XYZ file of C-alpha atoms in Angstrom:
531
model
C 30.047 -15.748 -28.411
C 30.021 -18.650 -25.928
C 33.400 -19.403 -26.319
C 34.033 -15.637 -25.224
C 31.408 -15.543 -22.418
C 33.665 -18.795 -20.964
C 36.799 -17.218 -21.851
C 35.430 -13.987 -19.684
C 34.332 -15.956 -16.859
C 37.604 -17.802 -16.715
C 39.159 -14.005 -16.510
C 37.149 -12.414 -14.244
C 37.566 -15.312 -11.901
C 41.128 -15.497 -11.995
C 41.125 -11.903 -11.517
C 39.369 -12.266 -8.210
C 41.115 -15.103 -7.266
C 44.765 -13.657 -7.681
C 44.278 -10.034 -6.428
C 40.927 -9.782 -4.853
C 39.101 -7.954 -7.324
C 35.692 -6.624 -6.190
C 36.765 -7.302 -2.831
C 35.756 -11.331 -3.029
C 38.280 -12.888 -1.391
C 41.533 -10.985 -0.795
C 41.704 -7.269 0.878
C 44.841 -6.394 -1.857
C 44.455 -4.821 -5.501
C 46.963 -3.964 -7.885
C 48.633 -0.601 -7.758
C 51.184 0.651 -9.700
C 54.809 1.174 -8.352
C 57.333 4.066 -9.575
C 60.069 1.342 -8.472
C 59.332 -1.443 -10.332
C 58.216 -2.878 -13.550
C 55.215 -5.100 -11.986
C 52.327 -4.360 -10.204
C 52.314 -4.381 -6.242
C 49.105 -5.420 -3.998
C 47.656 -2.403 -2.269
C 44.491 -1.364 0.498
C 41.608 -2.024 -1.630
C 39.264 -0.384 1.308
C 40.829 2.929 -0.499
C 38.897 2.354 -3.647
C 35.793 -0.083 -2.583
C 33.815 1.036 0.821
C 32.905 -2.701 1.552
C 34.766 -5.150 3.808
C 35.574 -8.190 2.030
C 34.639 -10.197 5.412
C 31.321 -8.813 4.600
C 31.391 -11.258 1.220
C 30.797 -15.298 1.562
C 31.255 -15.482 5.155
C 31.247 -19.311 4.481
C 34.270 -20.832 3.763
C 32.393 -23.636 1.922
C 30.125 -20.827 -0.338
C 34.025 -19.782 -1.096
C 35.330 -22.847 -1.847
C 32.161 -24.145 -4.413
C 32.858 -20.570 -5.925
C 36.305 -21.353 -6.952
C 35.532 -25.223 -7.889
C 32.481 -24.280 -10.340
C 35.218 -21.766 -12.558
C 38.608 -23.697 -12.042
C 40.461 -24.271 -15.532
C 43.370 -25.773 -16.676
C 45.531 -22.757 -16.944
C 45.236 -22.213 -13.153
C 46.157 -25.933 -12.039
C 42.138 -27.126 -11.952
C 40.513 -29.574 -14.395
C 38.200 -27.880 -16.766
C 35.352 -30.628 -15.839
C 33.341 -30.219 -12.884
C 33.198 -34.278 -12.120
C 36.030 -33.248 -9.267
C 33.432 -30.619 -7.679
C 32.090 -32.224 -4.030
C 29.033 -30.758 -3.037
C 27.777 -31.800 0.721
C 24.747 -33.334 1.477
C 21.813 -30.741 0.715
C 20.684 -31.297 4.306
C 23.797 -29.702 5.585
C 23.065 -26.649 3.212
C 19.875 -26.650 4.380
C 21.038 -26.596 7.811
C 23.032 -23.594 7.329
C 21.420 -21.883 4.218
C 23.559 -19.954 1.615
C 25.476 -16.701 1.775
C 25.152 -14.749 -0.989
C 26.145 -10.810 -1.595
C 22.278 -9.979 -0.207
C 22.740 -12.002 2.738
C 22.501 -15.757 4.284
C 19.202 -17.460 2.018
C 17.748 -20.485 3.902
C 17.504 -23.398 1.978
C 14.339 -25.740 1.286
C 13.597 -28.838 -0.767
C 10.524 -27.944 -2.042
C 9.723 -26.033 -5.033
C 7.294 -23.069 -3.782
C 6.175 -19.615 -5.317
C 5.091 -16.753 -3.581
C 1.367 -16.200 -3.443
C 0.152 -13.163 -4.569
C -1.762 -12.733 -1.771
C -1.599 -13.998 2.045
C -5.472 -14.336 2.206
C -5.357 -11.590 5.118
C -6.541 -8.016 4.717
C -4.246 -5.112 6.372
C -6.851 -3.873 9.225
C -7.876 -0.060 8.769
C -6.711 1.913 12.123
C -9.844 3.843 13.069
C -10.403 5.813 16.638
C -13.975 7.124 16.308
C -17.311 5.441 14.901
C -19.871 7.505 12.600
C -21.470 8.970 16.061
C -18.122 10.761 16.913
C -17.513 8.332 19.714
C -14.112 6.371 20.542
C -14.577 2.959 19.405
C -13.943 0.863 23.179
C -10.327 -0.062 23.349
C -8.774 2.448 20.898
C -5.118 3.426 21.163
C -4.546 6.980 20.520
C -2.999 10.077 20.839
C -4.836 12.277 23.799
C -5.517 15.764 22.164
C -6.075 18.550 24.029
C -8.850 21.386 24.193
C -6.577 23.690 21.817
C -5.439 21.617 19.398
C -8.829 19.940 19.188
C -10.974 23.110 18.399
C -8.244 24.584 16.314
C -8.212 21.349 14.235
C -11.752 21.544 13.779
C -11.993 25.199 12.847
C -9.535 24.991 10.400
C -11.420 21.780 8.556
C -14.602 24.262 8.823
C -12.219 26.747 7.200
C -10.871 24.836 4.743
C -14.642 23.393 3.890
C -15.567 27.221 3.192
C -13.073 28.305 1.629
C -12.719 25.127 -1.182
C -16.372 26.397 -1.660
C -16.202 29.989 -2.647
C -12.853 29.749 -4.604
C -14.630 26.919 -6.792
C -17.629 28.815 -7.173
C -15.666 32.172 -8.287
C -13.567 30.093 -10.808
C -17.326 29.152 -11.904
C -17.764 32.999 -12.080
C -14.787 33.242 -14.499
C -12.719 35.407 -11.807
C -10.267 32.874 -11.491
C -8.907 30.291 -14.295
C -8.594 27.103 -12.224
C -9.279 25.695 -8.904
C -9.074 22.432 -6.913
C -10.763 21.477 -3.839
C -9.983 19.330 -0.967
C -13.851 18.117 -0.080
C -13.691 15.040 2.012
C -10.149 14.798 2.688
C -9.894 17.473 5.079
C -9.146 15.074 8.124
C -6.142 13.795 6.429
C -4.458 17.163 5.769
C -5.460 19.103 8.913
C -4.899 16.430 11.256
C -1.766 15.181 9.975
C -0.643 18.529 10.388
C -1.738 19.048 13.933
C 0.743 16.247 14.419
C 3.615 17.655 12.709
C 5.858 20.661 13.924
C 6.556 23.625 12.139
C 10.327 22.242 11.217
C 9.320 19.613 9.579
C 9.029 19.826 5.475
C 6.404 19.438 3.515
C 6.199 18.079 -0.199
C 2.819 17.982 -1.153
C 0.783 16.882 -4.058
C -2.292 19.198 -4.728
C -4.969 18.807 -1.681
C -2.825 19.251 1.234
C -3.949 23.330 1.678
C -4.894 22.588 5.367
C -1.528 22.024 6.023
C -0.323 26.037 4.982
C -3.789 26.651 7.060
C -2.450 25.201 10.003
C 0.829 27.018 9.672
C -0.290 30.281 9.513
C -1.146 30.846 5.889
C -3.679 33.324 6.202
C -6.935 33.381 3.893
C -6.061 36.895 2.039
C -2.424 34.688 0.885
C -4.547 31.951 -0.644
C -6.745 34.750 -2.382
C -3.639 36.572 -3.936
C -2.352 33.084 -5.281
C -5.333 32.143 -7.118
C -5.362 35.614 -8.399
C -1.702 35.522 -9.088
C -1.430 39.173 -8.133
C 1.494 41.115 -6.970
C 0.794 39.751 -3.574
C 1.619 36.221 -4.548
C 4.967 35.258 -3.087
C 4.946 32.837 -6.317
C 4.625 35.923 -8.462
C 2.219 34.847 -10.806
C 3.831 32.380 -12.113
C 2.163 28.991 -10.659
C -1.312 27.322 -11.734
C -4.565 28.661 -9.237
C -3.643 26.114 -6.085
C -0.519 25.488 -6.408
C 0.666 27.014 -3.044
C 4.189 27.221 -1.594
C 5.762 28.788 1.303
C 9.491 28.729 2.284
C 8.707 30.588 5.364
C 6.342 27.498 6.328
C 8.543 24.505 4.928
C 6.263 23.877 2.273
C 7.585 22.880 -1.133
C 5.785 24.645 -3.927
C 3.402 22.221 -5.377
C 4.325 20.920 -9.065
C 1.676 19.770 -11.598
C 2.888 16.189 -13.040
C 2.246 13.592 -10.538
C 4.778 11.710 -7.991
C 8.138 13.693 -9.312
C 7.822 15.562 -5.547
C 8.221 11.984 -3.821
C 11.613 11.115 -5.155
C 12.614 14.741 -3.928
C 11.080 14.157 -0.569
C 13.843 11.285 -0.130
C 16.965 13.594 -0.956
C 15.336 16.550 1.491
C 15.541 13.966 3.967
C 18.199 12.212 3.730
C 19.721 16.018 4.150
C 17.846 16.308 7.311
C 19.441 13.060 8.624
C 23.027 14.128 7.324
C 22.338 17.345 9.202
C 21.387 15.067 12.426
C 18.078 17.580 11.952
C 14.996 16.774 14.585
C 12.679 16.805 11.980
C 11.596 14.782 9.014
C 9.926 15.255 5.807
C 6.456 14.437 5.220
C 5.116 13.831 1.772
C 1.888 12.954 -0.177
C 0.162 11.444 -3.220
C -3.221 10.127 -4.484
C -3.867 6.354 -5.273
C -3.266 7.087 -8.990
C 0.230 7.981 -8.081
C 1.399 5.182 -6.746
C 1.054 4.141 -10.217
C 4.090 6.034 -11.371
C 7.773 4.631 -11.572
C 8.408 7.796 -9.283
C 6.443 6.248 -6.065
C 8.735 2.568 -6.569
C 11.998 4.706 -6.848
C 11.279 7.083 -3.591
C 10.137 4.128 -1.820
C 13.410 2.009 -2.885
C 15.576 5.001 -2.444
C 13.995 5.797 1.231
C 14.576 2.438 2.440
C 18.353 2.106 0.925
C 18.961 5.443 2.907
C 16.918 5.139 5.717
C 15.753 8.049 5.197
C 13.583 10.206 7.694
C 10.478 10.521 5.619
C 6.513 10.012 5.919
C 4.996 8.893 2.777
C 1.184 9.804 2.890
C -0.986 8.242 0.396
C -4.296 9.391 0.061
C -6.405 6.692 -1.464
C -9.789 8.250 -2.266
C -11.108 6.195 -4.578
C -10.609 8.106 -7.464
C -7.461 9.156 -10.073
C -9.371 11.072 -11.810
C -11.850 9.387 -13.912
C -10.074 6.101 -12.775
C -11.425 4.351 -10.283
C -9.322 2.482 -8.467
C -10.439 -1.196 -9.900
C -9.272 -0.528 -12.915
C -5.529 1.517 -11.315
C -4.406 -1.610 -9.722
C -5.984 -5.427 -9.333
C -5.947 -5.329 -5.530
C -9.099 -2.808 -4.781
C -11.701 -4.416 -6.892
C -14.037 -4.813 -3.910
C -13.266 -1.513 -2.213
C -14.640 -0.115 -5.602
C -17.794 -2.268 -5.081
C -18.362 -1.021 -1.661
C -18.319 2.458 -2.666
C -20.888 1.563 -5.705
C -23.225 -0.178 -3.856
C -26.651 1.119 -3.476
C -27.466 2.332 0.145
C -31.436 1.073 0.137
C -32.363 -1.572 2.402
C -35.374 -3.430 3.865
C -36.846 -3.563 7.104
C -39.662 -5.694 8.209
C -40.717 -5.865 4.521
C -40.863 -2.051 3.676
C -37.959 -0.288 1.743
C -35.495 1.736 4.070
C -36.056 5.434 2.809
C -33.630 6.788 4.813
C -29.389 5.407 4.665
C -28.342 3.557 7.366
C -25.981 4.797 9.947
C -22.746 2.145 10.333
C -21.203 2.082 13.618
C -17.385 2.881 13.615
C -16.353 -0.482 14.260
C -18.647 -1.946 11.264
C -17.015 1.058 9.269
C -13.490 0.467 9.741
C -14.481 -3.614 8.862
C -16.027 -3.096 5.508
C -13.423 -0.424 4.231
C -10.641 -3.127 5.347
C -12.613 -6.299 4.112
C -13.788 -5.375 0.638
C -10.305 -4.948 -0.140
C -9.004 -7.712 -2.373
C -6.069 -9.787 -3.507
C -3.133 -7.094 -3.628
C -4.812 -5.354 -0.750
C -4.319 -1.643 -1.898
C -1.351 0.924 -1.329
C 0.100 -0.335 2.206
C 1.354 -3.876 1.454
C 3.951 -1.561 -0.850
C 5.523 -0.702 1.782
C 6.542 -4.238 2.998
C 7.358 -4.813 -0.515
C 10.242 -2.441 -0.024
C 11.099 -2.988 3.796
C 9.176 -0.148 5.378
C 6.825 0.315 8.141
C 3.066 0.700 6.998
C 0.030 1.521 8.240
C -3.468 1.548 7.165
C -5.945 4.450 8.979
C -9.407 5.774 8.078
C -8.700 9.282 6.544
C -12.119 10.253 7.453
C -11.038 9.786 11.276
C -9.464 13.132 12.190
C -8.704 11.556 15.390
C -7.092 8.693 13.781
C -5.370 10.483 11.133
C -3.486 12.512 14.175
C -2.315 9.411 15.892
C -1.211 7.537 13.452
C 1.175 10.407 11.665
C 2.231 11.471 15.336
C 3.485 8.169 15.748
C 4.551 7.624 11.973
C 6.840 10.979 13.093
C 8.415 9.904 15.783
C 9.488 6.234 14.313
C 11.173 8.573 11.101
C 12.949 10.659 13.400
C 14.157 8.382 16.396
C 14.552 5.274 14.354
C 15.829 7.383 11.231
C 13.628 5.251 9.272
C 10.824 6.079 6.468
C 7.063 4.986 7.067
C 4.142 4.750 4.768
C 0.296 6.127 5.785
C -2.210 4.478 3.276
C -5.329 6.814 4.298
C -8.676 5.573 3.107
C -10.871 8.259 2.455
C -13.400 9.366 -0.993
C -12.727 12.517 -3.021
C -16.315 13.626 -2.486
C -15.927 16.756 -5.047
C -14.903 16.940 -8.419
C -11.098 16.288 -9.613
C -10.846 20.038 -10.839
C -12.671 22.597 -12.148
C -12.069 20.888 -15.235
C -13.534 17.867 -14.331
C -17.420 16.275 -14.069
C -17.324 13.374 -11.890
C -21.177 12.907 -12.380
C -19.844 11.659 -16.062
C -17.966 8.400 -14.279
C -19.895 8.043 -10.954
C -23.407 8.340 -8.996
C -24.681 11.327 -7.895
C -26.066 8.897 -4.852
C -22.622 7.376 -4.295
C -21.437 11.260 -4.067
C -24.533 12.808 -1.591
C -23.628 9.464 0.547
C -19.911 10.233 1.414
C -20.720 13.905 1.497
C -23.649 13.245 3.871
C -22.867 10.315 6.100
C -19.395 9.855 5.906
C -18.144 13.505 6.096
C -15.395 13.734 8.439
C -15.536 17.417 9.574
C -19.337 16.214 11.251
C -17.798 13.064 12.475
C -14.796 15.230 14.365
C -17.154 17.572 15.452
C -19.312 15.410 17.419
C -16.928 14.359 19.300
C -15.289 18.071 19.647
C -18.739 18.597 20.727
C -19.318 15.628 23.236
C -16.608 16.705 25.488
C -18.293 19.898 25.800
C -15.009 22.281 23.729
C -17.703 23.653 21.050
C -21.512 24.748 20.597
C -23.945 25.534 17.901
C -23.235 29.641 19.136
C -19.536 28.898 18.305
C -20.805 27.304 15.086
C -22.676 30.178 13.586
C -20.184 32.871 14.742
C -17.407 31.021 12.979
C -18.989 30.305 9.812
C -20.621 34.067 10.002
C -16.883 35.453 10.497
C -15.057 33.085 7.812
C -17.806 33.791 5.120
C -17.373 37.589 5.154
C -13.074 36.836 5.554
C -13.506 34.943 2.537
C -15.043 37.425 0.586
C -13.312 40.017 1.684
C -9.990 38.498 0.614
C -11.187 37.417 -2.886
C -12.326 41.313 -3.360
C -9.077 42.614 -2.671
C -7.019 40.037 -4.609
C -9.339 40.570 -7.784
C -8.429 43.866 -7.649
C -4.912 44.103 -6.415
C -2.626 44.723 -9.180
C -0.560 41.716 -11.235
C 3.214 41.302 -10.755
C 5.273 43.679 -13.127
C 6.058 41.791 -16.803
C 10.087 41.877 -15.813
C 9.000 39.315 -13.318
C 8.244 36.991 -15.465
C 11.918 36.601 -16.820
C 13.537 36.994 -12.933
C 14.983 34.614 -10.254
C 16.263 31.999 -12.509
C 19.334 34.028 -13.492
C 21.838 36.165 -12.027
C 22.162 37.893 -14.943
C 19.989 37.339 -17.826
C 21.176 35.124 -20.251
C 20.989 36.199 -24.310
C 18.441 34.252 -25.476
C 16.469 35.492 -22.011
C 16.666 38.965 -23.058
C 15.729 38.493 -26.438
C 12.689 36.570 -25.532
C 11.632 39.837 -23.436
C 12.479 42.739 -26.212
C 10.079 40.340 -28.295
C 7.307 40.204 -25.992
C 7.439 43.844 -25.040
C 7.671 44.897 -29.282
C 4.103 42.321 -29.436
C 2.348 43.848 -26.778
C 3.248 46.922 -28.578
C 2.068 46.139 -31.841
C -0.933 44.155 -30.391
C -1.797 45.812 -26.866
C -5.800 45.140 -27.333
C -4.804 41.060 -26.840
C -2.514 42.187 -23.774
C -4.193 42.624 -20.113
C -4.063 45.836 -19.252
C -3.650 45.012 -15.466
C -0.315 44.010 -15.327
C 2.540 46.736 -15.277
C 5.142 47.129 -18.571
């Protein structure tokens, strides 16, 4: 085996050394000729879409190459006693080329740490009070967008609550809600335009809210009725729009980020002005999808916004145990908020300032330092903002926008934030964490309050606007789930449509057996949806 292995090498490099091969050293490969017996050099920039100036731009790279594999049969001596290297000093000088690119050199052995001993700050705007921390750089919003950002978190708030509770009732099979992460959905959508395309995960509703989705549309969905542009055929939640550039959402976790890469890489092909923005929790960047989308977005340069929301939770995971680099971020969200003053326990949690905020959620990060050094790992831009921020959240995807587009680049959002509700309807978070730790980010940390405040302070809202909208949006709500409950299910032919233009065999056949069970068994079949 090693005598083939030297035999190969001694091939390969005379191969390369005689005709160029791989594009090494000479521009020329063999082609065949009609006139001749032998083989004739041709272009090889018609079969490989590299330059071979691009390839050991040093002469002296070039020349060690062919030293370290010259044999006998080629007119070299098979030792390697002949081989002058130059003083490593001058190597050092110049560093090496190699197919990734000039490598400076350095005598000592050193290995990466895996950590720089720095946190990544967390971009924040406004402190617990609703005020703008002094010296903040942001995006100015206006009146409109400000109150219609705000009533569509109050929206979203209301209506996560009476979907959940009617999937309690039994009147729908399956629900998830978006409770505490409403800044980073909403907002991030206030700074997006409509032609820009959206691959979300599972908690991004506010972003068909902002578009225009309207309340009796999220009713018929959840019902699956005939009203449901998905048919009937997706999971309670799982939204889509084409109308509104927003990619249907998909169950298993992280296959829509790959995707997200190839829609915009399209976009850029297409010389679109628009990019693609898409999102995942903490326990997805745990999947070999999240490293391939990130690789492949960087290779492309691809115009895309990855958004990660890192709430704490995957799950029942917390994120200590999904990856070694939040183990204090995990402790900060378990620790107990009593305190004493003057000698006599603090009955009452305390109040953090913004500023204090922003430095414990960025400090009690440890060694690996979350979600946003990935980024860096794979040669794109990062950032690091306080999801609960509204006013953050905005800035910092209005700017992450503009970078993908004009720079034709992708960027990465790590958005701290805490999943203050349950995973799912299928899920008791009491079982893994405090009920305290829970009424505390609910409570004090709630960013719709925090966004109103300062909605508030610059005099765009009252506590009249406040009762009529929450008046209004309650009876909306249940309005909508009323007629959805009772509006009829898509026809049973639907179920077998839109994949096919015609129906293939085994399609059909699947149907005549369905329809001959329902017949023989019609008391197990729901009678609201048409034969």
């Amino acid at each position: 085996m090693a005598l083939w292995f030297a035999k190969s090498r001694t091939i390969i490099h005379h191969l390369k050394r005689e005709v160029g091969f791989m594009g090494v050293f000479h521009q020329n490969i063999w082609t065949s000729s009609s006139s001749s017996s032998y083989m004739q050099p041709g272009p090889l920039s018609s079969i490989f879409p590299f330059n071979s100036s691009q390839r050991f731009k040093s002469t002296k790279a070039a020349s060690q190459h062919e030293h370290l594999y010259s044999t006998d049969d080629d007119g070299g001596d098979n030792s390697q006693a002949d081989i002058t290297y130059p003083p490593f000093s001058e190597e050092k000088a110049e560093g090496l080329d190699f197919p990734g690119g000039n490598v400076a050199c350095i005598s000592e052995m050193r290995f990466l740490s895996e950590s720089t001993g720095m946190r990544i700050p967390c971009y924040s705007v406004l402190d617990g009070n609703g005020e703008i921390i002094v010296g903040s750089d942001y995006e100015q919003l206006s009146e409109e967008i400000a109150v219609k950002m705000y009533t569509s978190m109050v929206t979203l708030q209301m209506m996560d609550t009476m979907f959940y509770e009617a999937q309690r009732q039994g009147r729908i099979s399956f629900y998830m809600t978006s409770t505490g992460e409403e800044a980073i959905s909403i907002a991030a959508a206030a700074a997006l335009t409509a032609d820009d395309i959206i691959l979300p995960q599972y908690r991004e509703p506010g972003i068909l809210l902002w578009r225009g989705f309207t309340i009796e549309e999220f009713a018929s969905q959840c019902f699956g009725n005939k009203d449901d542009c998905g048919k009937g055929r997706q999971m309670p939640n799982h939204y889509g729009s084409k109308k509104l550039n927003f990619v249907t959402i998909s169950s298993p976790i992280a296959t829509q980020l790959p995707q997200a890469v190839g829609v915009a890489y399209s976009l850029k092909m297409d010389k679109k002005d628009a990019c693609v923005v898409t999102y995942t929790g903490d326990g997805g960047t745990s999947e070999g999808d999240f490293h391939a989308a990130l690789n492949f977005a960087a290779v492309t340069e691809a115009p895309v916004v990855f958004i990660c929301r890192n709430n704490g939770w995957a799950i029942s995971t917390n994120i200590s145990e999904q990856f070694r680099s939040t183990y204090l971020f995990s402790c900060l969200l378990r620790l107990p908020f009593s305190f004493s003053c003057k000698g006599s326990p603090c009955t009452k949690p305390i109040t953090l300032s913004g500023t204090i905020q922003c430095f414990f959620l960025s400090a009690f990060l440890s060694l690996g330092d979350g979600i946003v050094v990935r980024g860096r790992a794979y040669g794109i831009r990062s950032i690091r903002v306080d999801g609960n921020d509204a006013l953050a959240v905005y800035s910092a995807i209005h700017t992450a926008r503009e970078m993908a587009i004009s720079e034709q680049r992708p960027v990465l959002v790590e958005a701290l934030s805490y999943r203050v509700g349950h995973h799912s309807t299928s899920d008791d978070s009491t079982k893994y964490r405090s009920v305290d730790e829970i009424e505390y980010w609910k409570k004090v940390r709630d960013p719709v309050n925090r966004f109103r405040k300062w909605v508030e302070r610059n005099g765009w809202w009252s506590e009249e606007e406040e009762s009529e909208l929450r008046s209004s949006m309650k009876k909306q709500l249940l309005q909508a789930i009323q007629v959805a409950e009772k509006t009829e299910k898509p026809p049973l032919k639907e179920l077998f449509s839109d994949v096919y233009d015609v129906p293939p065999p085994n399609l059909r056949e699947q149907e005549k057996q369905l329809r001959e069970t329902i017949i023989r068994y019609p008391q197990d079949y729901p009678s609201d949806v048409p034969l």
